[in-house]
Short mmCIF file of C-alpha atoms and ligand atoms in Angstrom, two decimals:
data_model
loop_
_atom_site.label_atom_id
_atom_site.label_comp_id
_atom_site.label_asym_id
_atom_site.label_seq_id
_atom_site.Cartn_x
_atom_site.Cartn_y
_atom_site.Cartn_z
CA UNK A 1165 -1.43 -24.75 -13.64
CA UNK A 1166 -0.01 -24.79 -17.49
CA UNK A 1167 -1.17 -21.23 -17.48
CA UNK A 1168 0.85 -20.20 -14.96
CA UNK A 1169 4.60 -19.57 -14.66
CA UNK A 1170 5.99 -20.26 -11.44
CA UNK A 1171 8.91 -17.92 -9.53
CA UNK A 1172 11.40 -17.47 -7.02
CA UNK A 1173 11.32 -14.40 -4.90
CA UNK A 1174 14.77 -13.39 -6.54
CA UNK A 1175 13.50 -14.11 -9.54
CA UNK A 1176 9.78 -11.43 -8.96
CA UNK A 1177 12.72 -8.93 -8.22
CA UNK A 1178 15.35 -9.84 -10.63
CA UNK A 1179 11.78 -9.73 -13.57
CA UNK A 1180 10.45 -6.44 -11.88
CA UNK A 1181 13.60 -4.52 -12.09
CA UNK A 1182 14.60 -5.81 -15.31
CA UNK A 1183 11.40 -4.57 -16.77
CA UNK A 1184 11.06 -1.41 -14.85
CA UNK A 1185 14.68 -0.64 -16.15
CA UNK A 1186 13.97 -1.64 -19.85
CA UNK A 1187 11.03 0.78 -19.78
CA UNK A 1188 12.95 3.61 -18.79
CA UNK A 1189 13.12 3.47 -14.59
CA UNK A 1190 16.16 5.09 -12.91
CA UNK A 1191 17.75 1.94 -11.29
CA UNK A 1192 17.25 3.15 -7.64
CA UNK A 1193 13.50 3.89 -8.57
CA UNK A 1194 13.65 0.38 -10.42
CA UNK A 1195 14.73 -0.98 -7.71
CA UNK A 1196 12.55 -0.19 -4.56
CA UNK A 1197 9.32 -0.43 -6.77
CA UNK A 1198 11.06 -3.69 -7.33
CA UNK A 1199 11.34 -4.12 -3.29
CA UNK A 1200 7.14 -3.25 -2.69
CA UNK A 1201 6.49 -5.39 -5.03
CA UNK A 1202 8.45 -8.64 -4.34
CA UNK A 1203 7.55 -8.17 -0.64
CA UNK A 1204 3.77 -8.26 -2.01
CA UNK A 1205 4.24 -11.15 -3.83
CA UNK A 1206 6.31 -13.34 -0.62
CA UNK A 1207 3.36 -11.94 1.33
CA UNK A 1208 0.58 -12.86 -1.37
CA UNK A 1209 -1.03 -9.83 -1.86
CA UNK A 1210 -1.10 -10.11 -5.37
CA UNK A 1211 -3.41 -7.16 -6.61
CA UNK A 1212 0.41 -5.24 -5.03
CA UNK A 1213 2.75 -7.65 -6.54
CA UNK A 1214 3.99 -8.07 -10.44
CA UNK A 1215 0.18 -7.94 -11.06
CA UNK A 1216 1.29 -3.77 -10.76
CA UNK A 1217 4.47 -2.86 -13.04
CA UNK A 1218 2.12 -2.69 -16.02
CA UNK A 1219 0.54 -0.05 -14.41
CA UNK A 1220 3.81 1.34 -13.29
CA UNK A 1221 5.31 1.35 -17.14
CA UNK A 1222 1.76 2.82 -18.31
CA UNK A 1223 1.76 5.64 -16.14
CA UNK A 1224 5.27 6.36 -17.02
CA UNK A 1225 4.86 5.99 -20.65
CA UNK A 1226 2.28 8.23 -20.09
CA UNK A 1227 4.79 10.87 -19.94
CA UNK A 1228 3.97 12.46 -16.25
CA UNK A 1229 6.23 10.66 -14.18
CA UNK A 1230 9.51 11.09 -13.37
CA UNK A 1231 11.53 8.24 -13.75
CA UNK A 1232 14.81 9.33 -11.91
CA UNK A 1233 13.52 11.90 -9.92
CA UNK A 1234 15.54 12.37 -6.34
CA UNK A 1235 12.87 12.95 -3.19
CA UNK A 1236 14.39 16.06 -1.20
CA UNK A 1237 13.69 16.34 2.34
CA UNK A 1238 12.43 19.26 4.59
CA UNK A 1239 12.10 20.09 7.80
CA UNK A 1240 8.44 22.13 7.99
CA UNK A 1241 8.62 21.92 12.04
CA UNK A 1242 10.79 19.98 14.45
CA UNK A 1243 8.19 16.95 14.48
CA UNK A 1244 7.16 17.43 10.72
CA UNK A 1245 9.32 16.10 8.09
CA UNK A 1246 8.30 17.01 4.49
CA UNK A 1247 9.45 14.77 1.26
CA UNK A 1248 8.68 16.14 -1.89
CA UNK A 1249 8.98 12.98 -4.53
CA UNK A 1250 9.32 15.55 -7.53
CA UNK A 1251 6.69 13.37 -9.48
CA UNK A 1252 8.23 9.77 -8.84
CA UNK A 1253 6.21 7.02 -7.65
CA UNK A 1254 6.41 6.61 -3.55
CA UNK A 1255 8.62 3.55 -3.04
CA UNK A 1256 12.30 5.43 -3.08
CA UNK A 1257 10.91 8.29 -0.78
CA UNK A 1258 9.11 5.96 1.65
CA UNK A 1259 12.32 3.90 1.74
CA UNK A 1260 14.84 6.65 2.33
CA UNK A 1261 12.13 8.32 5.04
CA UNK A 1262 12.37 5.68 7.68
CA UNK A 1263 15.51 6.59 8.50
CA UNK A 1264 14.79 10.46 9.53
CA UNK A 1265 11.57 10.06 10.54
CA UNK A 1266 12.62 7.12 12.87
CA UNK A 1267 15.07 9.64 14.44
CA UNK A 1268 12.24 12.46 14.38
CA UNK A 1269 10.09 10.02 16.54
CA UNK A 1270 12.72 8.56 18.86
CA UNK A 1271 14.22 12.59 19.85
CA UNK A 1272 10.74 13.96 20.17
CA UNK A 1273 8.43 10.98 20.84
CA UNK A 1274 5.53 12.07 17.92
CA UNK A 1275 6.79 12.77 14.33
CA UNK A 1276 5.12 13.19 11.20
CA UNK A 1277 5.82 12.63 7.55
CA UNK A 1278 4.25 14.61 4.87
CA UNK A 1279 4.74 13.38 1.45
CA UNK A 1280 3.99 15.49 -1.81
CA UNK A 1281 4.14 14.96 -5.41
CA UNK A 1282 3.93 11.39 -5.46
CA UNK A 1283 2.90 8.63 -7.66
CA UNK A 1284 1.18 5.62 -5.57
CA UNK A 1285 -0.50 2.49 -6.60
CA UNK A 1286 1.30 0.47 -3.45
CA UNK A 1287 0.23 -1.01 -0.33
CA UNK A 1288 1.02 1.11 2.83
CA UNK A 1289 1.65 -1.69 5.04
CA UNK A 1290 5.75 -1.50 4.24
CA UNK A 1291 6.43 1.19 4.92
CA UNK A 1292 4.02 0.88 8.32
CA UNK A 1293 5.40 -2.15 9.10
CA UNK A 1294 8.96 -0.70 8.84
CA UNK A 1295 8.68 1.73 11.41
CA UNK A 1296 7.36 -0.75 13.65
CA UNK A 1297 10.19 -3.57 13.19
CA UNK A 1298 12.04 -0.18 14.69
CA UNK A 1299 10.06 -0.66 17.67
CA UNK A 1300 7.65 2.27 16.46
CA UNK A 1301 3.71 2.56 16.61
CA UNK A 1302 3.05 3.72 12.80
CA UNK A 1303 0.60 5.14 10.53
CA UNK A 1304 -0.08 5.62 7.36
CA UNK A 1305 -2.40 7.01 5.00
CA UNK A 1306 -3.02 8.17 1.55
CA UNK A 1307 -5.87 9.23 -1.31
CA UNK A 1308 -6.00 8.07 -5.14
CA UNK A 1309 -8.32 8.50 -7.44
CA UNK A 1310 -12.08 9.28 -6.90
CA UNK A 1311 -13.34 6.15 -7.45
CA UNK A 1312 -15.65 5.75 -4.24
CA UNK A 1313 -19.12 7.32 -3.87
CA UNK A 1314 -20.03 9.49 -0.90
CA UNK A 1315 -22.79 7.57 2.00
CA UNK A 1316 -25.89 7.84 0.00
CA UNK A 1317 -24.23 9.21 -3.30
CA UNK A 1318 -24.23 7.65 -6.60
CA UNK A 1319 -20.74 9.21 -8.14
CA UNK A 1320 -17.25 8.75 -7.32
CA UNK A 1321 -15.85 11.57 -5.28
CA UNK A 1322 -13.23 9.26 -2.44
CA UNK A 1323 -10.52 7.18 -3.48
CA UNK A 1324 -10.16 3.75 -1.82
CA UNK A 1325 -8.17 5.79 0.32
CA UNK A 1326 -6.24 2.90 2.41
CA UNK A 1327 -4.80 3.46 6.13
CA UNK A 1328 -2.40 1.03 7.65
CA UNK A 1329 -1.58 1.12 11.13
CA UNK A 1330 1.21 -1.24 12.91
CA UNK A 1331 2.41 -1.80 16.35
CA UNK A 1332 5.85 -3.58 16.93
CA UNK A 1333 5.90 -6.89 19.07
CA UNK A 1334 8.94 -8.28 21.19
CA UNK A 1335 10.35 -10.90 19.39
CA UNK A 1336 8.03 -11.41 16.75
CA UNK A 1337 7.25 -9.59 13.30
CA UNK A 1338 4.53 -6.20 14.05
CA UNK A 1339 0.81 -6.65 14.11
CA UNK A 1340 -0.33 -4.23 10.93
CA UNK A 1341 -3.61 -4.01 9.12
CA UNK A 1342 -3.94 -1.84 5.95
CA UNK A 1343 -7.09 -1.42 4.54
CA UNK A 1344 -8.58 0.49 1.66
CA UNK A 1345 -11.83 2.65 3.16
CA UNK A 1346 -13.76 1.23 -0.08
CA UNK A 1347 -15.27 -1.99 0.54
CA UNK A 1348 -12.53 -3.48 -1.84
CA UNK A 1349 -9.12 -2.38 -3.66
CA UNK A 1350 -9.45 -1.04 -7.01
CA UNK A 1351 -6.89 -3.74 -7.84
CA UNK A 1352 -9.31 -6.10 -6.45
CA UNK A 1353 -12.03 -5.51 -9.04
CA UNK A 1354 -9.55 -5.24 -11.94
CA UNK A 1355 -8.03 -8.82 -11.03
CA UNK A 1356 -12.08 -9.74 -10.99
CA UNK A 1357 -12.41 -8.45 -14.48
CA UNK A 1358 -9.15 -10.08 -15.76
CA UNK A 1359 -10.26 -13.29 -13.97
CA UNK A 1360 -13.79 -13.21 -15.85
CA UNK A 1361 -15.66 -13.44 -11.99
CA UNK A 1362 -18.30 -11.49 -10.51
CA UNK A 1363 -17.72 -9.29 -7.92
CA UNK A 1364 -19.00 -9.73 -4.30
CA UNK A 1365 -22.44 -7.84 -3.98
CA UNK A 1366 -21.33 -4.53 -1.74
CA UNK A 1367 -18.33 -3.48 -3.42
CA UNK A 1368 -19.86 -1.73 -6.20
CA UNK A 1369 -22.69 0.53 -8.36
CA UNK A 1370 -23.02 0.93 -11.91
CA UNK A 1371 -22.95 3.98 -14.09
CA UNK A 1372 -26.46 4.30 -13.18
CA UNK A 1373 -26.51 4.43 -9.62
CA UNK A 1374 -27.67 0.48 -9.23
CA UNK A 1375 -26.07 -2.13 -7.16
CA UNK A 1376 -23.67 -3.97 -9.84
CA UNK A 1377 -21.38 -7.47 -9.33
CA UNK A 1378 -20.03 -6.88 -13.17
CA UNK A 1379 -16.74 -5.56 -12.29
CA UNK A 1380 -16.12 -3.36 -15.79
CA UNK A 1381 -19.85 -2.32 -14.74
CA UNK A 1382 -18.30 -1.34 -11.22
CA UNK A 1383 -15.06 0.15 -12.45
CA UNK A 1384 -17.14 2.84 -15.27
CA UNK A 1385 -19.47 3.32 -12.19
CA UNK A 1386 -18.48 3.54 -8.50
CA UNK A 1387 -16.97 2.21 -5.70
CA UNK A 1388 -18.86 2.06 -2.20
CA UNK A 1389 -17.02 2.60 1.01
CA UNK A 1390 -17.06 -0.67 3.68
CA UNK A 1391 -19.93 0.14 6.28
CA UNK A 1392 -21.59 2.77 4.54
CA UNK A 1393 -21.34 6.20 6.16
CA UNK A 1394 -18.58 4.72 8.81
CA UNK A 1395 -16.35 3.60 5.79
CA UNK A 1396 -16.74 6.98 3.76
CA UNK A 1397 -15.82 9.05 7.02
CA UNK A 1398 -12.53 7.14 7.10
CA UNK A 1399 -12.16 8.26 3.67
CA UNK A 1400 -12.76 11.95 3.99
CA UNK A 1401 -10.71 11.81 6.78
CA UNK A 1402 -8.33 10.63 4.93
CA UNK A 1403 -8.78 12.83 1.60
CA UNK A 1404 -8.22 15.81 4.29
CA UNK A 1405 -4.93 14.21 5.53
CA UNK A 1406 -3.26 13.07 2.13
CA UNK A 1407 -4.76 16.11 0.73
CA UNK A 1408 -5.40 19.05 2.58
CA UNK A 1409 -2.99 18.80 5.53
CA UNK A 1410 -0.32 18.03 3.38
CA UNK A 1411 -0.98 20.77 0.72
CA UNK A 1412 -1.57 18.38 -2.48
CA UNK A 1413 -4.70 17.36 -4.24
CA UNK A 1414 -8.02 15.40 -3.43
CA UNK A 1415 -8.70 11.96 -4.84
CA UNK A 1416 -11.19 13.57 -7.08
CA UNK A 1417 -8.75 16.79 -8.23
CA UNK A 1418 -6.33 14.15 -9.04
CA UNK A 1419 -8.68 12.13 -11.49
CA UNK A 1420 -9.89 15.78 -13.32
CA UNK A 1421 -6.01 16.71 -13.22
CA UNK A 1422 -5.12 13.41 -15.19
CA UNK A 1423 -5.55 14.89 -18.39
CA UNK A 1424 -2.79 12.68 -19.54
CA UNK A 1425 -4.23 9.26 -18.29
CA UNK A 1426 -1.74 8.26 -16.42
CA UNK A 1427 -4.04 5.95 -14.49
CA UNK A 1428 -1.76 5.77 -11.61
CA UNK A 1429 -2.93 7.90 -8.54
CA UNK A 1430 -0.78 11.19 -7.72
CA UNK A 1431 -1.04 13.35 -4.85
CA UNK A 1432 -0.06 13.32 -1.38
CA UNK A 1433 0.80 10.64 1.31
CA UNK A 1434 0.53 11.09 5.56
CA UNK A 1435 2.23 9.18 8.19
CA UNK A 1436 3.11 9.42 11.96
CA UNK A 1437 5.30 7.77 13.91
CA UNK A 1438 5.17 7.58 17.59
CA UNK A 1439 8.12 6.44 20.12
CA UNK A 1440 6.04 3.93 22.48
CA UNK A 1441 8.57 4.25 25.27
CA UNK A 1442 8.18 7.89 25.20
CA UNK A 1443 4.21 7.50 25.78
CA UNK A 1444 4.63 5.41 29.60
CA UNK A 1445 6.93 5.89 32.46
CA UNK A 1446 10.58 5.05 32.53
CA UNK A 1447 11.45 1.07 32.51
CA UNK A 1448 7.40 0.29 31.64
CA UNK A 1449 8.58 -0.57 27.78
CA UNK A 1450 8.19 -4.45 28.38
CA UNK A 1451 4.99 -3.94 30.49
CA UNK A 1452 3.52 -2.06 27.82
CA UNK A 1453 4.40 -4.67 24.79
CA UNK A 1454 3.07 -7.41 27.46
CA UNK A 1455 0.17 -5.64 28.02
CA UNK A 1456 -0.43 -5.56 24.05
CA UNK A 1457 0.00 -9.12 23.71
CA UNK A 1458 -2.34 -9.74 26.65
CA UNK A 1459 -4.78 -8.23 23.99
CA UNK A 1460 -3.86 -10.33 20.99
CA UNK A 1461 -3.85 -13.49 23.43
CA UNK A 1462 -7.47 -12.64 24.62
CA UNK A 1463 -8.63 -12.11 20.52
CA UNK A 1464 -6.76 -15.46 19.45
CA UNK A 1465 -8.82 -17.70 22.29
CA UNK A 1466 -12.08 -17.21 20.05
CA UNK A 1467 -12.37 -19.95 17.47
CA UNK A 1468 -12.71 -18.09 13.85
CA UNK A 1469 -10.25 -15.04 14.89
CA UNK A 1470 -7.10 -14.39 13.36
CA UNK A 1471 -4.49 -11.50 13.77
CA UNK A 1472 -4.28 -8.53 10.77
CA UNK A 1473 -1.21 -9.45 9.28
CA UNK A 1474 -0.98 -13.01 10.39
CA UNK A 1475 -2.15 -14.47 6.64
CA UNK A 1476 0.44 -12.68 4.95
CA UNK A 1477 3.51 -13.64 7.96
CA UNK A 1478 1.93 -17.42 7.03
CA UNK A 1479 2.65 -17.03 3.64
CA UNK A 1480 5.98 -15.20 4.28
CA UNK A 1481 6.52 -18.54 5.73
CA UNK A 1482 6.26 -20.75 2.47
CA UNK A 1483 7.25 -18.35 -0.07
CA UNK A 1484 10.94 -17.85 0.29
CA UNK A 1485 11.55 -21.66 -0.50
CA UNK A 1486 8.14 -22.76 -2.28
CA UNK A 1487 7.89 -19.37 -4.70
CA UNK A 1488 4.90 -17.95 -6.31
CA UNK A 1489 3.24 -18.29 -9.50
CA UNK A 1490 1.58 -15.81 -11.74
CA UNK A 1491 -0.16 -15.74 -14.71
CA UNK A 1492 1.83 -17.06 -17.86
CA UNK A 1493 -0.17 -13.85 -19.67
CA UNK A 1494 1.61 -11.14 -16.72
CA UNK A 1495 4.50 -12.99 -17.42
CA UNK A 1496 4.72 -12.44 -21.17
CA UNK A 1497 4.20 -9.19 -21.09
CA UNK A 1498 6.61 -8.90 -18.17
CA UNK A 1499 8.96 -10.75 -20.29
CA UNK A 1500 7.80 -7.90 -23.44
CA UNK A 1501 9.15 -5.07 -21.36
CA UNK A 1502 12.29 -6.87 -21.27
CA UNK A 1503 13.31 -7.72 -24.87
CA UNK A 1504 11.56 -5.53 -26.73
P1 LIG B 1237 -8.30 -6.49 2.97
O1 LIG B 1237 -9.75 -6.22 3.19
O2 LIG B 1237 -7.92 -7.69 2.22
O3 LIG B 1237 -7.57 -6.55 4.38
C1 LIG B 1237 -7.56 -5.45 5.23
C2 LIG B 1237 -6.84 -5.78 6.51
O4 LIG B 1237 -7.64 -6.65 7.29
C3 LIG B 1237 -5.50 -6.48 6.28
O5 LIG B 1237 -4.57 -5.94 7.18
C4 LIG B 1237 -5.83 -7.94 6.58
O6 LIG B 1237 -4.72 -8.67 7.08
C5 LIG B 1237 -6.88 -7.79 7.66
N1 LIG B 1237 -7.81 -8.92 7.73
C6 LIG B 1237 -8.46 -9.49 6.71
N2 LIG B 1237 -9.23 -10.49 7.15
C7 LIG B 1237 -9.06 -10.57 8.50
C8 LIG B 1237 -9.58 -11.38 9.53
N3 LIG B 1237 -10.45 -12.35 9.27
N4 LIG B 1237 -9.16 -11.15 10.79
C9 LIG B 1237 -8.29 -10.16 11.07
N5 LIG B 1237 -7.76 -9.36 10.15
C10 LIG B 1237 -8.14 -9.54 8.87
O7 LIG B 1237 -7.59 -5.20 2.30
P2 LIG B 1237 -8.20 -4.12 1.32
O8 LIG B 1237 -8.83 -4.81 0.17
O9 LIG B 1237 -9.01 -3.14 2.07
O10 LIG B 1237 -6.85 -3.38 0.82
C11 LIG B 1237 -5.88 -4.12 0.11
C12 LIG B 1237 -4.65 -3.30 -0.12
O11 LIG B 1237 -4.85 -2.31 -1.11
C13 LIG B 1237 -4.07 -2.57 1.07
O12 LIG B 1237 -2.74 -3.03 1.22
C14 LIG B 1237 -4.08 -1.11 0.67
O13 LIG B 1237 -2.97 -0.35 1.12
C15 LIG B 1237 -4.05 -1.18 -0.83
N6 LIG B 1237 -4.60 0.01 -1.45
C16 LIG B 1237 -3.73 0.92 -2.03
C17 LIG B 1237 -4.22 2.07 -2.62
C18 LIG B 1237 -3.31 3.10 -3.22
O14 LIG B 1237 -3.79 4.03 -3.86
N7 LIG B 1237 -2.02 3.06 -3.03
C19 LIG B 1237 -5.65 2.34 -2.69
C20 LIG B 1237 -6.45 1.35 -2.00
C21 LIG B 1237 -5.94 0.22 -1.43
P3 LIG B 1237 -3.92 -9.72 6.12
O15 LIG B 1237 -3.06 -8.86 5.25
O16 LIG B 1237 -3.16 -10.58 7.08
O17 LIG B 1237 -4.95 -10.48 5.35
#
């Protein structure tokens, strides 16, 4: 463990804003990229957590994205809420949308949020998860760079396109899964390559088209989509979505448009929000959350099954009073933002 420095959660934050700041960050942006990424690191996803401000301060050195930019808000239709992030990366827009687009959902009982202009290299389950400690049904999704080949292509064309879904739970935190359509996170791989291990066989294909576990083989070749055609029809859908729906770019406009090399994935981001009282009959609210956990019960009785989400609520168990560690390298240069 000498290689390793070990942290309190206050401490991710105080590190991630600190160095955020130092690079050039507004301190509200600073801030709630700050938030996604101490609530990856409590939750131990770690290809989301501190692992990430490196490629935050890249992109932004880059000279692309804004660093102070203010999202503005729009209504496009009474159930469609636009946010335009003005170039900033997504984590101040997602965090001051809950608030309208809870009210969107509660008034009319379906709304949606359509996100342009944004940076992303986040998870989506906060911001699902969010909605659904409201009491909300949420989803999210968004495109990134065109990383993933097409069922029975060769070249990247997809991003790993994640979708997160939650559903909120009396008395206990929402069930949520978030998962990339590629049959692992681009982060994934990278922390493979830092690590100096081989990549599972599935998640990848060289340059040339062949199945490859090298993972700087797999990142200047392709990503493949998890279950083949099924897994690259999530990710259209999704490219249409983030992308078309929404008015911004595809996956793979956004790589050709990154002349700059930003390396951080621009473009659009979709979500909806639905009311679940306003889907059943007066006074059914509890039936409805029993009849959901009637469901997870049934799942939970087979040896080998575990809930989405329920790894990262056991770690948000240990975390606050154990801490995390991270690599003494990450930390350094964490540390380099800082005092240089
Ligand atoms: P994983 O395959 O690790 O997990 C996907 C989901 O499946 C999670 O919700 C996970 O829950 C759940 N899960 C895993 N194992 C089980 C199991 N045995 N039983 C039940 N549920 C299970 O995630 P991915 O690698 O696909 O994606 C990782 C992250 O990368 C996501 O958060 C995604 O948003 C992000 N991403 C972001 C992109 C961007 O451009 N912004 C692009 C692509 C990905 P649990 O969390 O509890 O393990």
């Amino acid at each position: 463990m000498n290689d390793r420095i070990h942290l309190t959660l206050d401490e991710v934050h105080r590190i991630a804003t600190e160095a955020l700041g130092a690079q050039g960050f507004s301190e509200r942006h600073a801030r709630a990229i700050a938030d996604t990424v101490t609530v990856a690191e409590r939750d131990e996803c770690a290809s989301h957590g501190l692992f990430r401000i490196p490629f935050y301060v890249k992109a932004l050195l880059a000279g692309n994205v804004s660093p102070d930019a203010e999202p503005t808000f729009r209504d496009l239709a009474p159930a469609v809420l636009q946010a335009d992030a003005h170039l900033g990366f997504a984590p101040l827009t997602l965090q001051l949308a809950a608030d309208p687009l809870e009210r969107r959902a509660r008034e009319l009982g379906i709304a949606a949020l359509a996100i342009v202009n944004a940076y992303n290299v986040a998870a989506l389950w906060p911001e699902v998860e969010r909605l659904a400690e409201r009491g909300l049904v949420a989803f999210a999704f968004t495109a990134a760079f065109g990383y993933v080949a097409p069922a029975g292509g060769t070249r990247p064309l997809y991003g790993t396109n994640p979708m997160a879904f939650a559903w909120p739970r009396a008395g206990r935190p929402p069930l949520v899964f978030d998962q990339a359509s590629s049959a692992s996170a681009r982060g994934e791989i990278q922390i493979h390559l830092r690590d100096g291990k081989p990549l599972p066989e599935g998640w990848a294909i060289g340059p040339d088209g062949a199945p490859t576990t090298d993972p700087a083989t797999a990142l200047a070749g392709a990503q493949l989509p998890f279950g083949g055609h099924k897994g690259a029809a999530i990710a259209l859908m999704v490219e249409l979505l983030a992308g078309a729906l929404v008015g911004d770019v595809f996956s793979f406009e956004a790589s050709e448009a990154d002349t700059a090399r930003v390396g951080a994935p621009f473009g659009g981001e979709f979500m909806i929000a639905i009311d679940p009282a306003r889907c059943v009959g007066d006074g059914d609210r509890d039936a409805q959350l029993a009849h959901a956990e009637k469901l997870f019960a049934r799942i939970l009785e087979q040896d080998g099954t575990r809930l989405p989400s329920d790894r990262r609520y056991r770690a948000r168990e240990r975390t606050p009073t154990e801490g995390v560690t991270i690599p003494k390298s990450l930390h350094d240069t964490l540390r380099g933002y800082i005092d240089n």
